[in-house]
């Protein structure tokens, strides 16, 4: 009987540029759903072009949540995402609609659908004070270098100047012997929702071609102006500026790359990120995959995906 009490949830995942936005809108219309962004960077106001944020026209009247909820200088954690999204899921259900998470930040989505606990159990105040002292005396560089060596996954997500998060990641390793990611994933993986987990994939060459075209379109649409706005406001050392599309153009604005080099690096980093996303989802979650490579196959794919969700959730 307990299974029947679980709230129903659709999760639509896949690499950047695979076609999640269009599909999610059509599904939401047919399923009377509201969409929760599962992207860790679309939460930031003003980061529109670089994060391929959905426009109000593209939403076609479908309510979207967790977009533009933070200022670019603010930090945002997995634990915060988990709390906000779980409350949203209940709220959407209470209004008689279906919640659908759409996005590509794997750990964030995992934190919601599995019974992960974010507590201070992995805590060592004495060690934390030692690290804080090191920072005050020698700066953050040596600590961040240490983090890169022992927990490269966290180091990639955390900005070198985000002292609090760098120290926290090192504290978890010191206390538990596990990296932050291992610590979270080592917990019991029990689904707390009745989930239809749908993944979109695409033949790699085609996906990379779409990514390159998307970057060109972003540049044509004013990405440099968007990034320059943040740069001229003095935004440095923020979590938001670590986003792909922003860090590369910051390097151009700082004079370490030419514009052409920055754009090429942006394309390369986006392709690598897409590859990492696919690997993550395939290794960490039990996903039902659908290939979006077929030309003119959208309608066929949509019908298959809708049928799978309806069957899985009994709706």
JSON list of C-alpha atoms in Angstrom, two decimals, residues 62-215:
[
{"chain": "A", "resi": 62, "resn": "UNK", "atom": "CA", "xyz": [3.14, 26.10, -19.17]},
{"chain": "A", "resi": 63, "resn": "UNK", "atom": "CA", "xyz": [4.20, 27.13, -15.63]},
{"chain": "A", "resi": 64, "resn": "UNK", "atom": "CA", "xyz": [7.95, 26.84, -15.04]},
{"chain": "A", "resi": 65, "resn": "UNK", "atom": "CA", "xyz": [9.66, 26.79, -11.65]},
{"chain": "A", "resi": 66, "resn": "UNK", "atom": "CA", "xyz": [13.23, 27.33, -10.39]},
{"chain": "A", "resi": 67, "resn": "UNK", "atom": "CA", "xyz": [14.19, 29.81, -13.09]},
{"chain": "A", "resi": 68, "resn": "UNK", "atom": "CA", "xyz": [15.54, 33.26, -12.15]},
{"chain": "A", "resi": 69, "resn": "UNK", "atom": "CA", "xyz": [15.37, 32.68, -8.38]},
{"chain": "A", "resi": 70, "resn": "UNK", "atom": "CA", "xyz": [18.90, 33.81, -7.48]},
{"chain": "A", "resi": 71, "resn": "UNK", "atom": "CA", "xyz": [21.14, 36.81, -8.11]},
{"chain": "A", "resi": 72, "resn": "UNK", "atom": "CA", "xyz": [24.38, 35.94, -9.94]},
{"chain": "A", "resi": 73, "resn": "UNK", "atom": "CA", "xyz": [26.54, 36.63, -6.88]},
{"chain": "A", "resi": 74, "resn": "UNK", "atom": "CA", "xyz": [24.61, 34.17, -4.69]},
{"chain": "A", "resi": 75, "resn": "UNK", "atom": "CA", "xyz": [25.65, 30.57, -4.11]},
{"chain": "A", "resi": 76, "resn": "UNK", "atom": "CA", "xyz": [23.32, 27.59, -4.46]},
{"chain": "A", "resi": 77, "resn": "UNK", "atom": "CA", "xyz": [23.73, 24.10, -3.04]},
{"chain": "A", "resi": 78, "resn": "UNK", "atom": "CA", "xyz": [22.41, 20.63, -3.80]},
{"chain": "A", "resi": 79, "resn": "UNK", "atom": "CA", "xyz": [20.71, 20.59, -0.38]},
{"chain": "A", "resi": 80, "resn": "UNK", "atom": "CA", "xyz": [18.90, 23.85, -1.17]},
{"chain": "A", "resi": 81, "resn": "UNK", "atom": "CA", "xyz": [17.78, 22.51, -4.54]},
{"chain": "A", "resi": 82, "resn": "UNK", "atom": "CA", "xyz": [16.51, 19.32, -2.90]},
{"chain": "A", "resi": 83, "resn": "UNK", "atom": "CA", "xyz": [14.43, 21.21, -0.34]},
{"chain": "A", "resi": 84, "resn": "UNK", "atom": "CA", "xyz": [12.89, 23.67, -2.82]},
{"chain": "A", "resi": 85, "resn": "UNK", "atom": "CA", "xyz": [12.05, 21.01, -5.42]},
{"chain": "A", "resi": 86, "resn": "UNK", "atom": "CA", "xyz": [10.51, 18.57, -2.95]},
{"chain": "A", "resi": 87, "resn": "UNK", "atom": "CA", "xyz": [8.23, 21.34, -1.67]},
{"chain": "A", "resi": 88, "resn": "UNK", "atom": "CA", "xyz": [7.33, 22.24, -5.26]},
{"chain": "A", "resi": 89, "resn": "UNK", "atom": "CA", "xyz": [6.46, 18.63, -6.11]},
{"chain": "A", "resi": 90, "resn": "UNK", "atom": "CA", "xyz": [3.98, 18.49, -3.24]},
{"chain": "A", "resi": 91, "resn": "UNK", "atom": "CA", "xyz": [2.57, 21.91, -4.09]},
{"chain": "A", "resi": 92, "resn": "UNK", "atom": "CA", "xyz": [2.02, 20.97, -7.76]},
{"chain": "A", "resi": 93, "resn": "UNK", "atom": "CA", "xyz": [0.32, 17.73, -6.72]},
{"chain": "A", "resi": 94, "resn": "UNK", "atom": "CA", "xyz": [-1.93, 19.60, -4.31]},
{"chain": "A", "resi": 95, "resn": "UNK", "atom": "CA", "xyz": [-3.14, 21.72, -7.22]},
{"chain": "A", "resi": 96, "resn": "UNK", "atom": "CA", "xyz": [-4.08, 18.58, -9.16]},
{"chain": "A", "resi": 97, "resn": "UNK", "atom": "CA", "xyz": [-1.22, 18.72, -11.64]},
{"chain": "A", "resi": 98, "resn": "UNK", "atom": "CA", "xyz": [1.78, 16.55, -12.46]},
{"chain": "A", "resi": 99, "resn": "UNK", "atom": "CA", "xyz": [5.30, 17.77, -11.63]},
{"chain": "A", "resi": 100, "resn": "UNK", "atom": "CA", "xyz": [7.97, 17.25, -14.29]},
{"chain": "A", "resi": 101, "resn": "UNK", "atom": "CA", "xyz": [11.66, 17.92, -13.66]},
{"chain": "A", "resi": 102, "resn": "UNK", "atom": "CA", "xyz": [13.51, 18.80, -16.86]},
{"chain": "A", "resi": 103, "resn": "UNK", "atom": "CA", "xyz": [17.24, 19.26, -16.96]},
{"chain": "A", "resi": 104, "resn": "UNK", "atom": "CA", "xyz": [20.73, 17.97, -16.98]},
{"chain": "A", "resi": 105, "resn": "UNK", "atom": "CA", "xyz": [22.44, 18.42, -13.60]},
{"chain": "A", "resi": 106, "resn": "UNK", "atom": "CA", "xyz": [22.68, 14.80, -12.49]},
{"chain": "A", "resi": 107, "resn": "UNK", "atom": "CA", "xyz": [23.53, 15.12, -8.80]},
{"chain": "A", "resi": 108, "resn": "UNK", "atom": "CA", "xyz": [20.81, 17.73, -8.29]},
{"chain": "A", "resi": 109, "resn": "UNK", "atom": "CA", "xyz": [18.15, 15.46, -9.78]},
{"chain": "A", "resi": 110, "resn": "UNK", "atom": "CA", "xyz": [19.42, 12.44, -7.86]},
{"chain": "A", "resi": 111, "resn": "UNK", "atom": "CA", "xyz": [19.24, 14.39, -4.61]},
{"chain": "A", "resi": 112, "resn": "UNK", "atom": "CA", "xyz": [15.50, 14.92, -5.13]},
{"chain": "A", "resi": 113, "resn": "UNK", "atom": "CA", "xyz": [14.33, 11.50, -6.26]},
{"chain": "A", "resi": 114, "resn": "UNK", "atom": "CA", "xyz": [16.44, 9.42, -3.87]},
{"chain": "A", "resi": 115, "resn": "UNK", "atom": "CA", "xyz": [16.31, 9.53, -0.09]},
{"chain": "A", "resi": 116, "resn": "UNK", "atom": "CA", "xyz": [19.55, 11.47, 0.28]},
{"chain": "A", "resi": 117, "resn": "UNK", "atom": "CA", "xyz": [20.16, 13.13, 3.65]},
{"chain": "A", "resi": 118, "resn": "UNK", "atom": "CA", "xyz": [22.14, 16.34, 3.76]},
{"chain": "A", "resi": 119, "resn": "UNK", "atom": "CA", "xyz": [23.16, 16.66, 7.39]},
{"chain": "A", "resi": 120, "resn": "UNK", "atom": "CA", "xyz": [26.15, 17.85, 9.37]},
{"chain": "A", "resi": 121, "resn": "UNK", "atom": "CA", "xyz": [27.03, 14.30, 10.41]},
{"chain": "A", "resi": 122, "resn": "UNK", "atom": "CA", "xyz": [30.19, 14.52, 8.33]},
{"chain": "A", "resi": 123, "resn": "UNK", "atom": "CA", "xyz": [31.41, 17.34, 10.51]},
{"chain": "A", "resi": 124, "resn": "UNK", "atom": "CA", "xyz": [34.79, 18.13, 12.05]},
{"chain": "A", "resi": 125, "resn": "UNK", "atom": "CA", "xyz": [34.80, 21.68, 13.48]},
{"chain": "A", "resi": 126, "resn": "UNK", "atom": "CA", "xyz": [38.44, 21.44, 14.59]},
{"chain": "A", "resi": 127, "resn": "UNK", "atom": "CA", "xyz": [39.64, 20.45, 11.12]},
{"chain": "A", "resi": 128, "resn": "UNK", "atom": "CA", "xyz": [37.45, 23.18, 9.62]},
{"chain": "A", "resi": 129, "resn": "UNK", "atom": "CA", "xyz": [39.10, 25.80, 11.86]},
{"chain": "A", "resi": 130, "resn": "UNK", "atom": "CA", "xyz": [42.54, 24.55, 10.78]},
{"chain": "A", "resi": 131, "resn": "UNK", "atom": "CA", "xyz": [41.58, 24.99, 7.11]},
{"chain": "A", "resi": 132, "resn": "UNK", "atom": "CA", "xyz": [40.09, 28.43, 7.77]},
{"chain": "A", "resi": 133, "resn": "UNK", "atom": "CA", "xyz": [43.35, 29.45, 9.44]},
{"chain": "A", "resi": 134, "resn": "UNK", "atom": "CA", "xyz": [45.32, 28.20, 6.44]},
{"chain": "A", "resi": 135, "resn": "UNK", "atom": "CA", "xyz": [43.16, 30.31, 4.13]},
{"chain": "A", "resi": 136, "resn": "UNK", "atom": "CA", "xyz": [43.56, 33.45, 6.25]},
{"chain": "A", "resi": 137, "resn": "UNK", "atom": "CA", "xyz": [47.34, 32.98, 6.33]},
{"chain": "A", "resi": 138, "resn": "UNK", "atom": "CA", "xyz": [48.11, 31.63, 2.85]},
{"chain": "A", "resi": 139, "resn": "UNK", "atom": "CA", "xyz": [45.01, 32.18, 0.70]},
{"chain": "A", "resi": 140, "resn": "UNK", "atom": "CA", "xyz": [42.72, 29.61, -0.91]},
{"chain": "A", "resi": 141, "resn": "UNK", "atom": "CA", "xyz": [44.99, 28.41, -3.76]},
{"chain": "A", "resi": 142, "resn": "UNK", "atom": "CA", "xyz": [46.79, 25.61, -1.92]},
{"chain": "A", "resi": 143, "resn": "UNK", "atom": "CA", "xyz": [43.50, 24.27, -0.48]},
{"chain": "A", "resi": 144, "resn": "UNK", "atom": "CA", "xyz": [41.83, 24.29, -3.88]},
{"chain": "A", "resi": 145, "resn": "UNK", "atom": "CA", "xyz": [44.83, 22.49, -5.37]},
{"chain": "A", "resi": 146, "resn": "UNK", "atom": "CA", "xyz": [44.46, 19.85, -2.64]},
{"chain": "A", "resi": 147, "resn": "UNK", "atom": "CA", "xyz": [40.74, 19.50, -3.45]},
{"chain": "A", "resi": 148, "resn": "UNK", "atom": "CA", "xyz": [41.52, 19.03, -7.15]},
{"chain": "A", "resi": 149, "resn": "UNK", "atom": "CA", "xyz": [43.86, 16.19, -6.25]},
{"chain": "A", "resi": 150, "resn": "UNK", "atom": "CA", "xyz": [41.55, 14.30, -3.87]},
{"chain": "A", "resi": 151, "resn": "UNK", "atom": "CA", "xyz": [38.09, 15.20, -5.21]},
{"chain": "A", "resi": 152, "resn": "UNK", "atom": "CA", "xyz": [38.30, 16.43, -8.84]},
{"chain": "A", "resi": 153, "resn": "UNK", "atom": "CA", "xyz": [34.53, 16.07, -9.34]},
{"chain": "A", "resi": 154, "resn": "UNK", "atom": "CA", "xyz": [33.77, 18.56, -6.56]},
{"chain": "A", "resi": 155, "resn": "UNK", "atom": "CA", "xyz": [36.65, 20.81, -7.65]},
{"chain": "A", "resi": 156, "resn": "UNK", "atom": "CA", "xyz": [35.05, 21.08, -11.08]},
{"chain": "A", "resi": 157, "resn": "UNK", "atom": "CA", "xyz": [31.72, 22.19, -9.56]},
{"chain": "A", "resi": 158, "resn": "UNK", "atom": "CA", "xyz": [33.12, 24.57, -6.93]},
{"chain": "A", "resi": 159, "resn": "UNK", "atom": "CA", "xyz": [34.65, 27.92, -7.79]},
{"chain": "A", "resi": 160, "resn": "UNK", "atom": "CA", "xyz": [38.21, 28.29, -6.43]},
{"chain": "A", "resi": 161, "resn": "UNK", "atom": "CA", "xyz": [37.18, 31.44, -4.56]},
{"chain": "A", "resi": 162, "resn": "UNK", "atom": "CA", "xyz": [34.17, 29.85, -2.85]},
{"chain": "A", "resi": 163, "resn": "UNK", "atom": "CA", "xyz": [36.08, 29.28, 0.39]},
{"chain": "A", "resi": 164, "resn": "UNK", "atom": "CA", "xyz": [33.14, 27.88, 2.36]},
{"chain": "A", "resi": 165, "resn": "UNK", "atom": "CA", "xyz": [32.37, 25.15, -0.19]},
{"chain": "A", "resi": 166, "resn": "UNK", "atom": "CA", "xyz": [36.04, 24.24, -0.77]},
{"chain": "A", "resi": 167, "resn": "UNK", "atom": "CA", "xyz": [36.51, 23.77, 2.99]},
{"chain": "A", "resi": 168, "resn": "UNK", "atom": "CA", "xyz": [33.26, 21.81, 3.30]},
{"chain": "A", "resi": 169, "resn": "UNK", "atom": "CA", "xyz": [34.31, 19.40, 0.53]},
{"chain": "A", "resi": 170, "resn": "UNK", "atom": "CA", "xyz": [37.70, 18.82, 2.20]},
{"chain": "A", "resi": 171, "resn": "UNK", "atom": "CA", "xyz": [36.01, 18.39, 5.59]},
{"chain": "A", "resi": 172, "resn": "UNK", "atom": "CA", "xyz": [33.78, 15.61, 4.22]},
{"chain": "A", "resi": 173, "resn": "UNK", "atom": "CA", "xyz": [36.82, 13.75, 2.85]},
{"chain": "A", "resi": 174, "resn": "UNK", "atom": "CA", "xyz": [38.68, 14.16, 6.14]},
{"chain": "A", "resi": 175, "resn": "UNK", "atom": "CA", "xyz": [35.69, 13.00, 8.23]},
{"chain": "A", "resi": 176, "resn": "UNK", "atom": "CA", "xyz": [34.28, 10.18, 6.11]},
{"chain": "A", "resi": 177, "resn": "UNK", "atom": "CA", "xyz": [37.17, 9.09, 3.91]},
{"chain": "A", "resi": 178, "resn": "UNK", "atom": "CA", "xyz": [34.87, 9.66, 0.93]},
{"chain": "A", "resi": 179, "resn": "UNK", "atom": "CA", "xyz": [34.54, 12.49, -1.55]},
{"chain": "A", "resi": 180, "resn": "UNK", "atom": "CA", "xyz": [31.42, 14.66, -1.34]},
{"chain": "A", "resi": 181, "resn": "UNK", "atom": "CA", "xyz": [29.89, 12.84, -4.33]},
{"chain": "A", "resi": 182, "resn": "UNK", "atom": "CA", "xyz": [30.74, 9.41, -2.89]},
{"chain": "A", "resi": 183, "resn": "UNK", "atom": "CA", "xyz": [29.35, 10.46, 0.49]},
{"chain": "A", "resi": 184, "resn": "UNK", "atom": "CA", "xyz": [26.01, 11.49, -1.00]},
{"chain": "A", "resi": 185, "resn": "UNK", "atom": "CA", "xyz": [25.75, 8.52, -3.36]},
{"chain": "A", "resi": 186, "resn": "UNK", "atom": "CA", "xyz": [26.84, 6.05, -0.69]},
{"chain": "A", "resi": 187, "resn": "UNK", "atom": "CA", "xyz": [23.53, 6.57, 1.04]},
{"chain": "A", "resi": 188, "resn": "UNK", "atom": "CA", "xyz": [20.70, 4.14, 0.44]},
{"chain": "A", "resi": 189, "resn": "UNK", "atom": "CA", "xyz": [19.32, 4.70, -3.07]},
{"chain": "A", "resi": 190, "resn": "UNK", "atom": "CA", "xyz": [15.63, 4.39, -2.42]},
{"chain": "A", "resi": 191, "resn": "UNK", "atom": "CA", "xyz": [13.22, 6.22, -4.70]},
{"chain": "A", "resi": 192, "resn": "UNK", "atom": "CA", "xyz": [10.86, 8.40, -2.70]},
{"chain": "A", "resi": 193, "resn": "UNK", "atom": "CA", "xyz": [8.55, 9.15, -5.64]},
{"chain": "A", "resi": 194, "resn": "UNK", "atom": "CA", "xyz": [6.65, 7.11, -8.21]},
{"chain": "A", "resi": 195, "resn": "UNK", "atom": "CA", "xyz": [9.02, 8.18, -10.99]},
{"chain": "A", "resi": 196, "resn": "UNK", "atom": "CA", "xyz": [8.92, 7.90, -14.77]},
{"chain": "A", "resi": 197, "resn": "UNK", "atom": "CA", "xyz": [12.57, 8.56, -15.63]},
{"chain": "A", "resi": 198, "resn": "UNK", "atom": "CA", "xyz": [12.93, 9.41, -19.33]},
{"chain": "A", "resi": 199, "resn": "UNK", "atom": "CA", "xyz": [16.27, 10.03, -21.01]},
{"chain": "A", "resi": 200, "resn": "UNK", "atom": "CA", "xyz": [16.87, 11.57, -24.41]},
{"chain": "A", "resi": 201, "resn": "UNK", "atom": "CA", "xyz": [19.96, 10.56, -26.33]},
{"chain": "A", "resi": 202, "resn": "UNK", "atom": "CA", "xyz": [21.33, 11.18, -29.80]},
{"chain": "A", "resi": 203, "resn": "UNK", "atom": "CA", "xyz": [24.02, 9.89, -32.12]},
{"chain": "A", "resi": 204, "resn": "UNK", "atom": "CA", "xyz": [27.19, 11.61, -30.91]},
{"chain": "A", "resi": 205, "resn": "UNK", "atom": "CA", "xyz": [28.21, 13.26, -34.20]},
{"chain": "A", "resi": 206, "resn": "UNK", "atom": "CA", "xyz": [24.74, 14.73, -34.63]},
{"chain": "A", "resi": 207, "resn": "UNK", "atom": "CA", "xyz": [24.62, 15.93, -31.03]},
{"chain": "A", "resi": 208, "resn": "UNK", "atom": "CA", "xyz": [28.02, 17.61, -31.32]},
{"chain": "A", "resi": 209, "resn": "UNK", "atom": "CA", "xyz": [26.90, 19.30, -34.54]},
{"chain": "A", "resi": 210, "resn": "UNK", "atom": "CA", "xyz": [23.82, 20.64, -32.74]},
{"chain": "A", "resi": 211, "resn": "UNK", "atom": "CA", "xyz": [25.97, 21.88, -29.85]},
{"chain": "A", "resi": 212, "resn": "UNK", "atom": "CA", "xyz": [28.31, 23.76, -32.20]},
{"chain": "A", "resi": 213, "resn": "UNK", "atom": "CA", "xyz": [25.35, 25.36, -34.00]},
{"chain": "A", "resi": 214, "resn": "UNK", "atom": "CA", "xyz": [23.75, 26.29, -30.67]},
{"chain": "A", "resi": 215, "resn": "UNK", "atom": "CA", "xyz": [26.94, 28.06, -29.54]}
]
